[in-house]
mmCIF file of C-alpha atoms in Angstrom:
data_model
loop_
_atom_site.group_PDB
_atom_site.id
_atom_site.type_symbol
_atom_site.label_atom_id
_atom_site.label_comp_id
_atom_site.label_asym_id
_atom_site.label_seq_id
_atom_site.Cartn_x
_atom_site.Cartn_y
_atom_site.Cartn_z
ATOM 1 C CA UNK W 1 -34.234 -3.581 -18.731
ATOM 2 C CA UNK W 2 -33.271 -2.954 -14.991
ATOM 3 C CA UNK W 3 -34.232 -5.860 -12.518
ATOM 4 C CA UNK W 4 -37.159 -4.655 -9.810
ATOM 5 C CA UNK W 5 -35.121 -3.609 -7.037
ATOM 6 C CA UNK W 6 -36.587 -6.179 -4.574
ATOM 7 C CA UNK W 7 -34.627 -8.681 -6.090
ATOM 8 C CA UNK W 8 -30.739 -6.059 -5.996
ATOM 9 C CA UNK W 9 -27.768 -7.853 -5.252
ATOM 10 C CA UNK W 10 -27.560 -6.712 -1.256
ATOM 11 C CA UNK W 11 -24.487 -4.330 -1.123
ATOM 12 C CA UNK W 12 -24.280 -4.923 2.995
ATOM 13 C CA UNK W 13 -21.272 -7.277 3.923
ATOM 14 C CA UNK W 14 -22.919 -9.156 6.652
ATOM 15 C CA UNK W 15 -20.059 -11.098 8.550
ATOM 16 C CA UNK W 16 -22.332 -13.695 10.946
ATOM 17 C CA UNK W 17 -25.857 -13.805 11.883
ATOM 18 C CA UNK W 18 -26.383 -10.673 14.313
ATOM 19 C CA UNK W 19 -26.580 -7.251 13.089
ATOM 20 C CA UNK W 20 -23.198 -6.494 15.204
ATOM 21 C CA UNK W 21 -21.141 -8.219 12.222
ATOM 22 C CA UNK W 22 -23.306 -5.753 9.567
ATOM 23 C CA UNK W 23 -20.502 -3.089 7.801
ATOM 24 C CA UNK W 24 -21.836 0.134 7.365
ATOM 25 C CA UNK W 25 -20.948 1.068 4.255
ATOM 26 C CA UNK W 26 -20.528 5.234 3.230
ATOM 27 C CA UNK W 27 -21.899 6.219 -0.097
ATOM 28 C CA UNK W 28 -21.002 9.396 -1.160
ATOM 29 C CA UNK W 29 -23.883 11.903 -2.082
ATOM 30 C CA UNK W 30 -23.705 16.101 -2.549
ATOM 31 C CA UNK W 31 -25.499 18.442 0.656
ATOM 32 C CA UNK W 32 -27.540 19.398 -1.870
ATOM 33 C CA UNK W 33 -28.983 15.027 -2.015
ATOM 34 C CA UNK W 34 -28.341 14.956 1.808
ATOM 35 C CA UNK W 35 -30.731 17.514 2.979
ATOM 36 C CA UNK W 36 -32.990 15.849 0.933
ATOM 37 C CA UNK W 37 -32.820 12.837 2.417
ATOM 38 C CA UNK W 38 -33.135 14.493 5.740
ATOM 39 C CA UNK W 39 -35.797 16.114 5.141
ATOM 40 C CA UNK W 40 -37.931 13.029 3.542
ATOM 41 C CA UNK W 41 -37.366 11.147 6.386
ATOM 42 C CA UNK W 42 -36.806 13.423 9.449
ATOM 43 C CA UNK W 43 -40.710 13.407 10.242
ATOM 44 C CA UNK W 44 -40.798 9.308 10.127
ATOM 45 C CA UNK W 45 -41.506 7.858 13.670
ATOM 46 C CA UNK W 46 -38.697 5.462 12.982
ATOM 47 C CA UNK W 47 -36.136 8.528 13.293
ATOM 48 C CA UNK W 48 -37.936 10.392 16.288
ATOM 49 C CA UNK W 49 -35.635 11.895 18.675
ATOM 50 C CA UNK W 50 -32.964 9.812 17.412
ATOM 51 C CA UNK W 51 -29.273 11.027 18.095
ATOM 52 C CA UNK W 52 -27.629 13.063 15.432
ATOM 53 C CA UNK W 53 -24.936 10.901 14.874
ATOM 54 C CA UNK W 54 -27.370 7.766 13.999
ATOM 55 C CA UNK W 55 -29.051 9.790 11.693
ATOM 56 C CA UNK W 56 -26.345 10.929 9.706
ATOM 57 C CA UNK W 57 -24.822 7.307 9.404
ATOM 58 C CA UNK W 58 -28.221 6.311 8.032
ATOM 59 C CA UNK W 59 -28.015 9.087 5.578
ATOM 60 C CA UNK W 60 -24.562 8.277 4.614
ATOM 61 C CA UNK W 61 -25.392 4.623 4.199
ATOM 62 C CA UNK W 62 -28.422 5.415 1.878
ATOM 63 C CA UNK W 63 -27.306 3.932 -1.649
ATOM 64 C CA UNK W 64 -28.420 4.921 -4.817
ATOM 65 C CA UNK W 65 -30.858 2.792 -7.155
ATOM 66 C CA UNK W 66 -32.454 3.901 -10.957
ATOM 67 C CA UNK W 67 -35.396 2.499 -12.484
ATOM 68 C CA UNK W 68 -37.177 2.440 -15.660
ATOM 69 C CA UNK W 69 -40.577 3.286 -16.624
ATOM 70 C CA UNK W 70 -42.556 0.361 -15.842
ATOM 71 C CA UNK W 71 -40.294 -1.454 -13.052
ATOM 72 C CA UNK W 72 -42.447 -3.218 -10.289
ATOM 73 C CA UNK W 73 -40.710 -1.489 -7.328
ATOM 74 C CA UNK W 74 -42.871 -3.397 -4.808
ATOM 75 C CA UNK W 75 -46.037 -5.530 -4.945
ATOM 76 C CA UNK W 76 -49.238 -5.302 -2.489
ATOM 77 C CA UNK W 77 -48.622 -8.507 0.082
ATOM 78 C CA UNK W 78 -45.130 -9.134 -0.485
ATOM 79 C CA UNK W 79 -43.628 -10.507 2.628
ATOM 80 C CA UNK W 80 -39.731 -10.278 1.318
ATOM 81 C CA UNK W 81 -39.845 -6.680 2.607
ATOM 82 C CA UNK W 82 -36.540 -5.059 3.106
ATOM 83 C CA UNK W 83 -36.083 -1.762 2.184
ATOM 84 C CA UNK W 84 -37.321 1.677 2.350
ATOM 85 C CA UNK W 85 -36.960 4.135 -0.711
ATOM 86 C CA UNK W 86 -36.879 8.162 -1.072
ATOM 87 C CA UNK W 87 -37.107 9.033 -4.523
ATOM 88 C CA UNK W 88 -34.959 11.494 -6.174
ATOM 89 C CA UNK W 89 -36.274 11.858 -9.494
ATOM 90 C CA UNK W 90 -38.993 10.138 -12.019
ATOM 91 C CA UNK W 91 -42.363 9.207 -10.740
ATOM 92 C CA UNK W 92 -43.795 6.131 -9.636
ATOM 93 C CA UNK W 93 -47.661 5.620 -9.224
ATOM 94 C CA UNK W 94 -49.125 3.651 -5.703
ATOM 95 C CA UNK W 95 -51.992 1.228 -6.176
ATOM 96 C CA UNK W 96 -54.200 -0.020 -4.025
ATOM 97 C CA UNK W 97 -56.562 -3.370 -4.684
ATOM 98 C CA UNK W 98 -58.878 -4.060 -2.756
ATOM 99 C CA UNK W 99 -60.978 -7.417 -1.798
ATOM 100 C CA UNK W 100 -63.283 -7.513 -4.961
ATOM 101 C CA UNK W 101 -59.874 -6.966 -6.883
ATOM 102 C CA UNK W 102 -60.603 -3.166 -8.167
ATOM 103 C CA UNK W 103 -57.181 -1.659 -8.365
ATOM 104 C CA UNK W 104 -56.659 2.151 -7.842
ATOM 105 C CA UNK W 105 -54.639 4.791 -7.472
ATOM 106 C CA UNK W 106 -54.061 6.156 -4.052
ATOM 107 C CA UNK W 107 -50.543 8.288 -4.169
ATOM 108 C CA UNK W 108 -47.615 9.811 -6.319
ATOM 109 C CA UNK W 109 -44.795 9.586 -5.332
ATOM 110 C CA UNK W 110 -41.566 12.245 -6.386
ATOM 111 C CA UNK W 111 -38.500 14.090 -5.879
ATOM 112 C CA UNK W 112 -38.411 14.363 -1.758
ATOM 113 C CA UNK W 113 -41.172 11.627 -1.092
ATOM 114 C CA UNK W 114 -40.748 8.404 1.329
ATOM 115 C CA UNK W 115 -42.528 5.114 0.964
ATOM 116 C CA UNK W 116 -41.694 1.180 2.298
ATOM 117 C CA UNK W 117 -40.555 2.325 5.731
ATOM 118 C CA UNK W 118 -42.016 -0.176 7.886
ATOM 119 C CA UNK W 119 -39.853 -2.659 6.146
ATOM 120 C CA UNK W 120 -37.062 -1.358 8.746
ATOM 121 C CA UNK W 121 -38.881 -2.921 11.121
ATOM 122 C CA UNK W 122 -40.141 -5.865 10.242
ATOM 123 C CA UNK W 123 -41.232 -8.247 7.304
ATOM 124 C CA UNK W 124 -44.443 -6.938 7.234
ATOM 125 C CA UNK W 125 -46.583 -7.612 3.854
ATOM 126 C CA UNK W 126 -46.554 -5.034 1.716
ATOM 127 C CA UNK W 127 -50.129 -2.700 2.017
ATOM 128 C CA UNK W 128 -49.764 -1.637 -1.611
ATOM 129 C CA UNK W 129 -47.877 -1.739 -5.148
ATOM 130 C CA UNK W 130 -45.650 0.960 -6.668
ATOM 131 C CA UNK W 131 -44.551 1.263 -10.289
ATOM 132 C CA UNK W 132 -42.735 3.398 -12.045
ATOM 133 C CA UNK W 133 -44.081 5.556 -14.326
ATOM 134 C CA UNK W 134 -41.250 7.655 -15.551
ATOM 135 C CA UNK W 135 -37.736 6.852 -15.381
ATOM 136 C CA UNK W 136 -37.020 7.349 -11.511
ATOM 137 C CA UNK W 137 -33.579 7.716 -9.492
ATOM 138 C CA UNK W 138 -33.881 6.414 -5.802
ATOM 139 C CA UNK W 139 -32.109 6.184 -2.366
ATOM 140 C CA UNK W 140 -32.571 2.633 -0.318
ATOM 141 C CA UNK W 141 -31.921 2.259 3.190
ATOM 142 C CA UNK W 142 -31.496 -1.330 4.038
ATOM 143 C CA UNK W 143 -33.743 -2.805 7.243
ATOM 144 C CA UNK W 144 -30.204 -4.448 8.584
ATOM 145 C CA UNK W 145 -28.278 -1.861 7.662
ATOM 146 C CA UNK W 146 -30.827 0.284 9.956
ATOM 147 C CA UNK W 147 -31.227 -2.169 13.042
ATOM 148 C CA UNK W 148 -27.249 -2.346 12.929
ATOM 149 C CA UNK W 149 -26.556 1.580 13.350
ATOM 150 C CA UNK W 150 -29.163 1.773 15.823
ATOM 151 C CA UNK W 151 -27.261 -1.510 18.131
ATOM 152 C CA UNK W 152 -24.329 -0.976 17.306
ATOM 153 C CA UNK W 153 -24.760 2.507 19.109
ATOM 154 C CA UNK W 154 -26.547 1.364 21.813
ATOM 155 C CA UNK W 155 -24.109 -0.825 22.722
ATOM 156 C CA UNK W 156 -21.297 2.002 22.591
ATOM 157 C CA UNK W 157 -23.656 3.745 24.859
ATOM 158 C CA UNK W 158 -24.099 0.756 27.116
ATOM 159 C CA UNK W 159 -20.298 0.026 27.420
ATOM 160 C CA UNK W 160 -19.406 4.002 28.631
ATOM 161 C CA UNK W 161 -22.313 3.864 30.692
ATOM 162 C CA UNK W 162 -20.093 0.578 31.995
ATOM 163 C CA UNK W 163 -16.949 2.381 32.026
ATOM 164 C CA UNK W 164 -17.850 5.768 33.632
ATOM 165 C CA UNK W 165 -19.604 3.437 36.748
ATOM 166 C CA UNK W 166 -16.548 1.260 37.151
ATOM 167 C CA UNK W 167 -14.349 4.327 37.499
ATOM 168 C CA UNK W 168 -16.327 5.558 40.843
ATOM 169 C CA UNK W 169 -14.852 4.608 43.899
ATOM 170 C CA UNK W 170 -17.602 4.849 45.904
ATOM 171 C CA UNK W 171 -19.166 1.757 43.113
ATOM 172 C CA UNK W 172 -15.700 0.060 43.069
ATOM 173 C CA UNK W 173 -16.580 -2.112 46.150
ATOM 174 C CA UNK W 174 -19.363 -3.795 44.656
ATOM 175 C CA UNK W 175 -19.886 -7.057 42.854
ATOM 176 C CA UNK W 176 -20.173 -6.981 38.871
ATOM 177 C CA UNK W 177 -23.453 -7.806 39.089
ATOM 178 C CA UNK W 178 -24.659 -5.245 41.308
ATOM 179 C CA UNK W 179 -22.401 -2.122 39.455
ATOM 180 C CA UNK W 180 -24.596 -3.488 36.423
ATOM 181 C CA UNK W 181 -27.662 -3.197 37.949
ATOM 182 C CA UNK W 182 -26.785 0.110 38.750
ATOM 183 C CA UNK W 183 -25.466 1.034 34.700
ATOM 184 C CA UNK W 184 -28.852 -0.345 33.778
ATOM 185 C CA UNK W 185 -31.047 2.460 36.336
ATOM 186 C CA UNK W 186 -28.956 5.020 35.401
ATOM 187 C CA UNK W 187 -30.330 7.961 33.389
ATOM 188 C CA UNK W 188 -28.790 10.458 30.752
ATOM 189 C CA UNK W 189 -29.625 14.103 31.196
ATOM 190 C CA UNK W 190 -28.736 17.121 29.158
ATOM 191 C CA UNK W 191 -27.928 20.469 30.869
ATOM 192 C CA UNK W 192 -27.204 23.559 28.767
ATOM 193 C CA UNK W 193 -24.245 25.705 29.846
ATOM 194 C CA UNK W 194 -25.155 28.165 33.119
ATOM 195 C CA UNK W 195 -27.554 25.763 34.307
ATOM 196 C CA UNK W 196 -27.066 24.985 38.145
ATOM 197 C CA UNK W 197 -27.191 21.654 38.496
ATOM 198 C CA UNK W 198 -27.041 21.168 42.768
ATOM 199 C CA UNK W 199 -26.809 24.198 44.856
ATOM 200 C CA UNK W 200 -24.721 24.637 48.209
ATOM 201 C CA UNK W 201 -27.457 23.893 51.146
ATOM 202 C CA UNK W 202 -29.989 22.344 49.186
ATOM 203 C CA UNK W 203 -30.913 18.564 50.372
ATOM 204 C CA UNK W 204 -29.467 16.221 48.038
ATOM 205 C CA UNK W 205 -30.588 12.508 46.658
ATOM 206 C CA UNK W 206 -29.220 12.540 43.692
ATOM 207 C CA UNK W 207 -25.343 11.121 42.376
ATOM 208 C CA UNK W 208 -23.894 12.407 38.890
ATOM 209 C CA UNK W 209 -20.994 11.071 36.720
ATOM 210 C CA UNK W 210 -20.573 14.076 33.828
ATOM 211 C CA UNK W 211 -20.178 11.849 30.041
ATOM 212 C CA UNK W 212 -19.846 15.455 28.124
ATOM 213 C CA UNK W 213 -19.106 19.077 28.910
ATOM 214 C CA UNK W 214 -17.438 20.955 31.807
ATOM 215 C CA UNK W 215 -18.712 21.585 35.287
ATOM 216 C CA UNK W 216 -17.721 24.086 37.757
ATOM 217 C CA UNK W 217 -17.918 24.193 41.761
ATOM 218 C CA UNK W 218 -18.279 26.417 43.545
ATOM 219 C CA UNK W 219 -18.141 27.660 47.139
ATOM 220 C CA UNK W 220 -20.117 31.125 47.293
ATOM 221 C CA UNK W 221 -18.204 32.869 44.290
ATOM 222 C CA UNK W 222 -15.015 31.331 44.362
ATOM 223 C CA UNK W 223 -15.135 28.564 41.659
ATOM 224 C CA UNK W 224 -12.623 25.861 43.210
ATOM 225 C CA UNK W 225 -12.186 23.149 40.276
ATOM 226 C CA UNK W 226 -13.266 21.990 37.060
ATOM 227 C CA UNK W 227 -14.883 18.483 36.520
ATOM 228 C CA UNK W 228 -14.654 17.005 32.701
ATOM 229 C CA UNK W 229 -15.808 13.636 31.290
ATOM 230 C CA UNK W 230 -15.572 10.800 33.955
ATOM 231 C CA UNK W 231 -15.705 13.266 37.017
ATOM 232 C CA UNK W 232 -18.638 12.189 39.604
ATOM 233 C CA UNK W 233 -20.543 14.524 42.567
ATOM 234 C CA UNK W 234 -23.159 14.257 44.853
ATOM 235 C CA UNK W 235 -21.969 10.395 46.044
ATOM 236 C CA UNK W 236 -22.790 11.678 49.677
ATOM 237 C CA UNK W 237 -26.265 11.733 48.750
ATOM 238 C CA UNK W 238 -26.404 7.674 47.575
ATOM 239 C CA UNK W 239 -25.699 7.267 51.651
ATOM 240 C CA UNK W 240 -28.453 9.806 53.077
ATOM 241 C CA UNK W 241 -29.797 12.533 52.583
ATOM 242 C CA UNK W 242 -27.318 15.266 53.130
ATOM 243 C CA UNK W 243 -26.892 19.356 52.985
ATOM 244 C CA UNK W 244 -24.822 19.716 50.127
ATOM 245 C CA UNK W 245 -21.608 21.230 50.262
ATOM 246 C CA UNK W 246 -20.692 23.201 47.265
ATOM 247 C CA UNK W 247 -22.606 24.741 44.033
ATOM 248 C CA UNK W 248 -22.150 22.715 40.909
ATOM 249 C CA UNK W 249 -22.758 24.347 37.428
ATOM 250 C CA UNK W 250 -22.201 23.403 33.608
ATOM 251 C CA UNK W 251 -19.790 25.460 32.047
ATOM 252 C CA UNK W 252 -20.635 24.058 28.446
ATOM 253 C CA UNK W 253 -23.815 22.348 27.539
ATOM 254 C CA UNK W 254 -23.452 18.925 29.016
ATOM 255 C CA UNK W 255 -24.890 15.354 29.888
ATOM 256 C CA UNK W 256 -24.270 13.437 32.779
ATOM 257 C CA UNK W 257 -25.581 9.799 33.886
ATOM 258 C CA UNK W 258 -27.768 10.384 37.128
ATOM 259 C CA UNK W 259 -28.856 8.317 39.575
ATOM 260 C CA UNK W 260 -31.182 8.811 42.395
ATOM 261 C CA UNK W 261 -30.679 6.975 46.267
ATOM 262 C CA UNK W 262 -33.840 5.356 46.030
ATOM 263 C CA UNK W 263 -33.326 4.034 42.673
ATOM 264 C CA UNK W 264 -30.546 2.283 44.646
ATOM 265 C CA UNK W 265 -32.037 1.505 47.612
ATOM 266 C CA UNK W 266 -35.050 -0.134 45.657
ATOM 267 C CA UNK W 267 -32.398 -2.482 43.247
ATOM 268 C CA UNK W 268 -29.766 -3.298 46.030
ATOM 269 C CA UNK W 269 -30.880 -2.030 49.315
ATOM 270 C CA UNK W 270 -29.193 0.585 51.282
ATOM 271 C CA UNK W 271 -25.725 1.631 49.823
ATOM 272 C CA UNK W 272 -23.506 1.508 52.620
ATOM 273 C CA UNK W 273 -24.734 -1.804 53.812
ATOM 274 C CA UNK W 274 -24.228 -3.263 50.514
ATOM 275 C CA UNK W 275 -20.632 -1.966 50.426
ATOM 276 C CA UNK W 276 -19.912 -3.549 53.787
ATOM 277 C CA UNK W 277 -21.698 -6.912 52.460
ATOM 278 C CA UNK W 278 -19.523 -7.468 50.045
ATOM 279 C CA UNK W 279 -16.708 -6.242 51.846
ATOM 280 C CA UNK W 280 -17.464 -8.984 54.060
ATOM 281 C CA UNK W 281 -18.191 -11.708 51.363
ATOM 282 C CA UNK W 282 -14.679 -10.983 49.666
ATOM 283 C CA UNK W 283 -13.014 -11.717 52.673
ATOM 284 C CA UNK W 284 -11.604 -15.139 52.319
ATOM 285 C CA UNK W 285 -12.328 -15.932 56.320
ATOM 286 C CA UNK W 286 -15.853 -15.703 55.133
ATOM 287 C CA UNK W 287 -15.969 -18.203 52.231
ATOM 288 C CA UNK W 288 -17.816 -20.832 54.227
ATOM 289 C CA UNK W 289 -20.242 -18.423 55.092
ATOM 290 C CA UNK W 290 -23.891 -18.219 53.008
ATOM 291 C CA UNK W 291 -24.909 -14.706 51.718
ATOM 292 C CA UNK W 292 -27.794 -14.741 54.757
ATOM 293 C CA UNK W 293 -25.204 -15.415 57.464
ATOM 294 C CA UNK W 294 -23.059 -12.564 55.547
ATOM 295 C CA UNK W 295 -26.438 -10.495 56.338
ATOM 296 C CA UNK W 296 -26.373 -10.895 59.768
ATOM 297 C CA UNK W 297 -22.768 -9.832 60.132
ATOM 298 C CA UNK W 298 -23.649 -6.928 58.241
ATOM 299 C CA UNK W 299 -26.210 -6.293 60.509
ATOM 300 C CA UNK W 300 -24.152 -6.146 63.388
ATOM 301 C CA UNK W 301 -21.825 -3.975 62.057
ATOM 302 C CA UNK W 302 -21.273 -0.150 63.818
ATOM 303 C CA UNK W 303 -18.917 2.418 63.676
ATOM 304 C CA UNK W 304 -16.134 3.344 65.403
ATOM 305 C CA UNK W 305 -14.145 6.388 65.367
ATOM 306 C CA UNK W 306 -10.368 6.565 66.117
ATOM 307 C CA UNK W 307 -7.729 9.435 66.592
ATOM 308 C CA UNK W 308 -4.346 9.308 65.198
ATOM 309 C CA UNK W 309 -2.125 7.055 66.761
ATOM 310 C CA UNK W 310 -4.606 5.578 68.928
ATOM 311 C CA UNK W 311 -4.513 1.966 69.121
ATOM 312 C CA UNK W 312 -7.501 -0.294 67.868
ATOM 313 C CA UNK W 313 -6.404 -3.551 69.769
ATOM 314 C CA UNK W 314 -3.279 -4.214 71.343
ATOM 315 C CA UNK W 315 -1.381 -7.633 70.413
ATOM 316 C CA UNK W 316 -2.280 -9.310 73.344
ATOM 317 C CA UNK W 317 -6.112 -8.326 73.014
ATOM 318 C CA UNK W 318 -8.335 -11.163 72.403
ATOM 319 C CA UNK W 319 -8.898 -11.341 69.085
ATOM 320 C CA UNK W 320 -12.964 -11.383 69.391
ATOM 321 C CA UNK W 321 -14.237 -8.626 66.952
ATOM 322 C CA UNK W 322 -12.888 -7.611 62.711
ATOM 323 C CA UNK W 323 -12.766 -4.363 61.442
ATOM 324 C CA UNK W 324 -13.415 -2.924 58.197
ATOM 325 C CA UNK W 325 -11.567 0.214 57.089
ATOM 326 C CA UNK W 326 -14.002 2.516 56.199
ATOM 327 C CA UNK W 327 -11.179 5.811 56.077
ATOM 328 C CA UNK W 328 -8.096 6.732 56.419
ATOM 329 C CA UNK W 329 -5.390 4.205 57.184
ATOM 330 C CA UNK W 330 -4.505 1.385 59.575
ATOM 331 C CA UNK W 331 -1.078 -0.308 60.548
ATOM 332 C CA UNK W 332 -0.463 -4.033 62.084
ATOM 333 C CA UNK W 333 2.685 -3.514 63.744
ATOM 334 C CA UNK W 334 4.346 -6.445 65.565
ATOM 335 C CA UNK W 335 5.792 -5.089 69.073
ATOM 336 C CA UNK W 336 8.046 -7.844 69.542
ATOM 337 C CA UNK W 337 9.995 -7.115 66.523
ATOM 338 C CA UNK W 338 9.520 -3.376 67.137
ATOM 339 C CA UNK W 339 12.041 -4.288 69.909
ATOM 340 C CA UNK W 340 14.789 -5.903 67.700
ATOM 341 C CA UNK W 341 18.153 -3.775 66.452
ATOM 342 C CA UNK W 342 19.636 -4.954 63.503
ATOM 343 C CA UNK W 343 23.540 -4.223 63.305
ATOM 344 C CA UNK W 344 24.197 -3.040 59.711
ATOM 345 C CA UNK W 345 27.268 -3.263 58.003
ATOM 346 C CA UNK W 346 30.201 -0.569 58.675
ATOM 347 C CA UNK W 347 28.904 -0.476 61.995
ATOM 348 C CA UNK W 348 25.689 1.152 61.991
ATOM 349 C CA UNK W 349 22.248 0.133 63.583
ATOM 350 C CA UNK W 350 18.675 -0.107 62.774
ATOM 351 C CA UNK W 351 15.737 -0.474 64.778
ATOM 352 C CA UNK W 352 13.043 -2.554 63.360
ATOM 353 C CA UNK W 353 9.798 -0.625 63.375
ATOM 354 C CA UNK W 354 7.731 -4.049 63.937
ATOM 355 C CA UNK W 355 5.504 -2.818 60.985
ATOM 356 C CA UNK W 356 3.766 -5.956 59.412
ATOM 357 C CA UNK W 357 0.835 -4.466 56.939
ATOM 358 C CA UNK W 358 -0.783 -0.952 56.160
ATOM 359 C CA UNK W 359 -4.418 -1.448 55.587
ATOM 360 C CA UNK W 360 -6.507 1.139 53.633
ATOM 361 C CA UNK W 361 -10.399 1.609 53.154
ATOM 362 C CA UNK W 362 -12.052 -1.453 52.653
ATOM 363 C CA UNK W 363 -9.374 -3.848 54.119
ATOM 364 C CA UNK W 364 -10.563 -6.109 56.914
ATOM 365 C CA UNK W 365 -8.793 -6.154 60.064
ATOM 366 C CA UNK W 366 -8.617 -8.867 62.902
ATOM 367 C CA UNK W 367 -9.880 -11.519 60.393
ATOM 368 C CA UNK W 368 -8.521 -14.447 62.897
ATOM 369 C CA UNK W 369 -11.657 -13.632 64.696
ATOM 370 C CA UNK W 370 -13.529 -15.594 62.530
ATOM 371 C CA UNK W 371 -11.795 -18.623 63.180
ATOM 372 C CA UNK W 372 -10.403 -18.458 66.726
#
């Protein structure tokens, strides 16, 4: 006779302790058995608003089990609880016994009907027995086979979450720690194609790095480029609240991860002091420093605004204050070697240009301060 099914030889390949190691296996089934599947368990809390993609693994990993009349699928107060079943043929009865031991019937169970599936979560004891009482033909899902599918995909979502916020410059400058902070606050949102997602002269407080779909911007009517996977806008807004400056607009239904200022401002304080913070702690004039006297610096931080070709301190300056390049581009040019011609061979001359270093956004400048 066949063996109740709680006690199947497990078909999962489980290759360490954590349901990362669990291989989803594919078992091959008509459209005619998947819809049926799909629509057994499509109602179930357990696959409520759950992404397409996870569902149709589960489907797919569904395997197929048969029964005689008579098999003890499952008995009330089992605690080696495993499985949830959809039946595809056959019939199995569901008792119910009760505390003066009076056993009755309280369900049927065939073609299209669900039972078991709070084993997926837990071990929970089993709240009744089910028996089969003509020959039946089941599907199983498998509780690790379900908790795997559903990490396994969370942690693909966690690491492009990771990716697309490592990839934004204006996020580059900060410590591991804090970008993660940041992956962890931000928050997937659909829009359908047409939708406008930030109008020209609207106030803005809100940053977007697109994960699907196209976007267009816009200035009036003029559409001036098209922003795919990866692409962020709106980082003005993490600094302050700002006017924006062009219309942006999904061309194709899309999601993007979104993230408001304050959400920032609440986690790591305000953004462009905690750029120039760490800025300051990377520098390595400032290892000796704590992070509070790194605060204080921060704190006395301004800005200063320079034209091309104007100088920022001249070599003989005292060297009393350090710059950080916020924008554009800086060079440390040595005048006393600017002075110097080199005679070349065959006759000809160069003039040494005395240019020692080009420093870009986010170098430090003057960092002998600190120590003279």
């Amino acid at each position: 006779s066949t063996p109740p099914l709680r006690a199947r030889e497990k078909r999962m390949a489980v290759g360490g302790d954590g349901v990362e190691h669990v291989q989803i296996v594919e078992h091959a089934k008509s459209e005619e058995t998947r819809q049926m599947l799909c629509n057994a368990i499509e109602d179930c809390l357990l696959f409520e608003d759950m992404e397409e993609q996870v569902f149709e693994t589960l489907i797919g990993s569904m395997f197929k089990q048969t029964a005689a009349t008579g098999t003890e699928i499952m008995r009330q107060g089992d605690t080696d609880t495993e499985y949830m079943y959809v039946m595809e043929s056959g019939v199995c009865g569901v008792f119910f016994t009760d505390e003066d031991k009076k056993t009755k019937r309280v369900n049927t169970k065939t073609r299209g009907m669900r039972f078991g599936e709070l084993a997926l979560l837990y071990a929970s004891a089993r709240s009744a027995t089910v028996v089969v009482e003509e020959d039946a033909e089941m599907w199983v899902l498998d509780r690790k086979a379900y908790t795997a599918v559903n990490v396994q995909h969370l942690q693909k979502i966690q690491k492009r979450k990771e990716d697309l916020v490592d990839n934004v410059a204006i996020f580059q400058w900060l410590q591991k720690e804090m970008r993660q902070q940041l992956v962890d606050a931000m928050i997937p949102q659909e829009f359908p194609a047409g939708r406008v997602i930030m109008k020209k002269g609207d106030i803005g407080d809100v940053f977007y790095i697109i994960d699907k779909g196209e976007m267009a911007v816009f200035d009036g009517d003029v559409q001036l480029v098209t922003l795919g996977p990866g692409a962020s806008f709106g980082e003005r807004a993490l600094l302050a609240d700002d006017t924006r400056t062009a219309t942006v607009k999904a061309l194709t239904p899309s999601s993007c991860l979104v993230l408001q200022r304050k959400t920032i401002v609440q986690l790591l304080g305000p953004l462009e002091d905690v750029q120039r913070w760490c800025l300051l702690r990377k520098s390595p004039a400032m290892s000796f420093l704590s992070d509070e006297q790194v605060n204080v610096l921060v704190a006395q931080l301004t800005i200063q605004t320079l034209e091309p070709n104007e100088f920022l301190f001249e070599q003989s300056d005292p060297a009393d204050s350090v710059y950080i390049v916020y924008s554009g581009e800086v060079k440390l040019i040595d005048e006393k070697a600017k002075q110097d011609v080199v005679r070349m061979r065959r006759g000809s001359t160069w003039r040494n240009t005395g240019e020692l270093a080009r420093c870009a956004k986010g170098d430090l400048v003057g960092e002998e301060a600190f120590v003279s």
